[in-house]
Short mmCIF file of C-alpha atoms in Angstrom, two decimals:
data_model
loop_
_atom_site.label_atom_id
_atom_site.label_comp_id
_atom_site.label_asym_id
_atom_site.label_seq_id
_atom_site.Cartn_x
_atom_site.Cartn_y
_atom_site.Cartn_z
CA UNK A 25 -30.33 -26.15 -2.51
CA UNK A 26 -28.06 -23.69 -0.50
CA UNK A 27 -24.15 -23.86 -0.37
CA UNK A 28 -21.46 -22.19 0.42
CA UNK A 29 -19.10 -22.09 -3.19
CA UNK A 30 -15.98 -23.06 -1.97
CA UNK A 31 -12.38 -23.18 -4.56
CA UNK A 32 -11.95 -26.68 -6.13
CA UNK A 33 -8.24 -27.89 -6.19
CA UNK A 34 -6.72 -28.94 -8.95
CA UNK A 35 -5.91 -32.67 -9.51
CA UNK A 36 -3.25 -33.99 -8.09
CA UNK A 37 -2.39 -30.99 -6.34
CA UNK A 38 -1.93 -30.58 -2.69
CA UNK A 39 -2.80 -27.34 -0.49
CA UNK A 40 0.33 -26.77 0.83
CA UNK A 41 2.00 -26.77 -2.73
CA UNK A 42 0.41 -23.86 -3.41
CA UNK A 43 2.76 -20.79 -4.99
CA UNK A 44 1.87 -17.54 -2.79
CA UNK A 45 2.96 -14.28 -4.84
CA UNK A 46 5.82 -12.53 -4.05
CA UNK A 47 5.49 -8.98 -1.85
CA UNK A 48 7.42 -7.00 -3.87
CA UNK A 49 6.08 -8.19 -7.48
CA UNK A 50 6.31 -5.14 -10.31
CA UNK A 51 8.53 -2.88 -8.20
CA UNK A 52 10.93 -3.02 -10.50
CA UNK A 53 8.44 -2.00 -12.94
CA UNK A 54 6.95 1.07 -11.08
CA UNK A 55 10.42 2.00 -9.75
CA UNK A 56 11.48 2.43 -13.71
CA UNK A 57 8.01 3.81 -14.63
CA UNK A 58 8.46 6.70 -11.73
CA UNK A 59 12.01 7.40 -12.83
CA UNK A 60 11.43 7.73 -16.63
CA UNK A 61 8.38 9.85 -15.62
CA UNK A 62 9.77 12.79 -12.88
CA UNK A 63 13.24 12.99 -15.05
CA UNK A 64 12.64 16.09 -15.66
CA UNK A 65 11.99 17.12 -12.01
CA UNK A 66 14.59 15.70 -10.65
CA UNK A 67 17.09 17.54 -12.90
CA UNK A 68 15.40 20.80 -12.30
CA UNK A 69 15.45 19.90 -8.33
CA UNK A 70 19.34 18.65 -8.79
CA UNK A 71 20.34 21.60 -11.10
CA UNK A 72 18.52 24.37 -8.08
CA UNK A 73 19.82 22.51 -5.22
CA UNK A 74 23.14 22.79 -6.75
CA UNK A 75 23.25 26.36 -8.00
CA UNK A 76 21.70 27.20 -4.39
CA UNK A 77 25.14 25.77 -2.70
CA UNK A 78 27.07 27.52 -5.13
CA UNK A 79 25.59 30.91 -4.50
CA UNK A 80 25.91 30.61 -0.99
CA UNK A 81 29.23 29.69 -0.55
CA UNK A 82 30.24 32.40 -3.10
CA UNK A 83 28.43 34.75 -0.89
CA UNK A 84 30.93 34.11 1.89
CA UNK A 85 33.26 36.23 0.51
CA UNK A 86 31.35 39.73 0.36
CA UNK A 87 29.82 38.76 4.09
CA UNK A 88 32.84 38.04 5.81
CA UNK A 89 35.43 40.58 3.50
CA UNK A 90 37.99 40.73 6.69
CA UNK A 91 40.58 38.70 7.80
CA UNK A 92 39.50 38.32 11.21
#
């Protein structure tokens, strides 16, 4: 004999009562994961991004040495 298998509910159990998973299950998890991971990066990123405005605006000084 030839079926299609089809899911058995459980007892006393009705379709609609069914608990659908959440979208955004183990973000949380993967959002701390990827942050403990690329520490590093990011402070190296932060640190460059930050000396590079600092250089710059000190560099004002020698471009523009007038008062005009």
């Amino acid at each position: 004999m030839t079926g299609v298998a089809t899911p058995l509910d459980a007892p006393g159990r009705s379709t609609s009562a069914r608990i659908q998973p959440a979208a955004f299950t183990g973000t949380a998890t993967l959002l701390r994961f990827n942050l403990r991971r690329d520490r590093v990066r990011m402070s190296v990123w932060l640190l460059a991004l930050t000396l590079g405005t600092l250089a710059t605006a000190a560099e004002y000084k020698t471009l523009y040495s007038t008062p005009e």
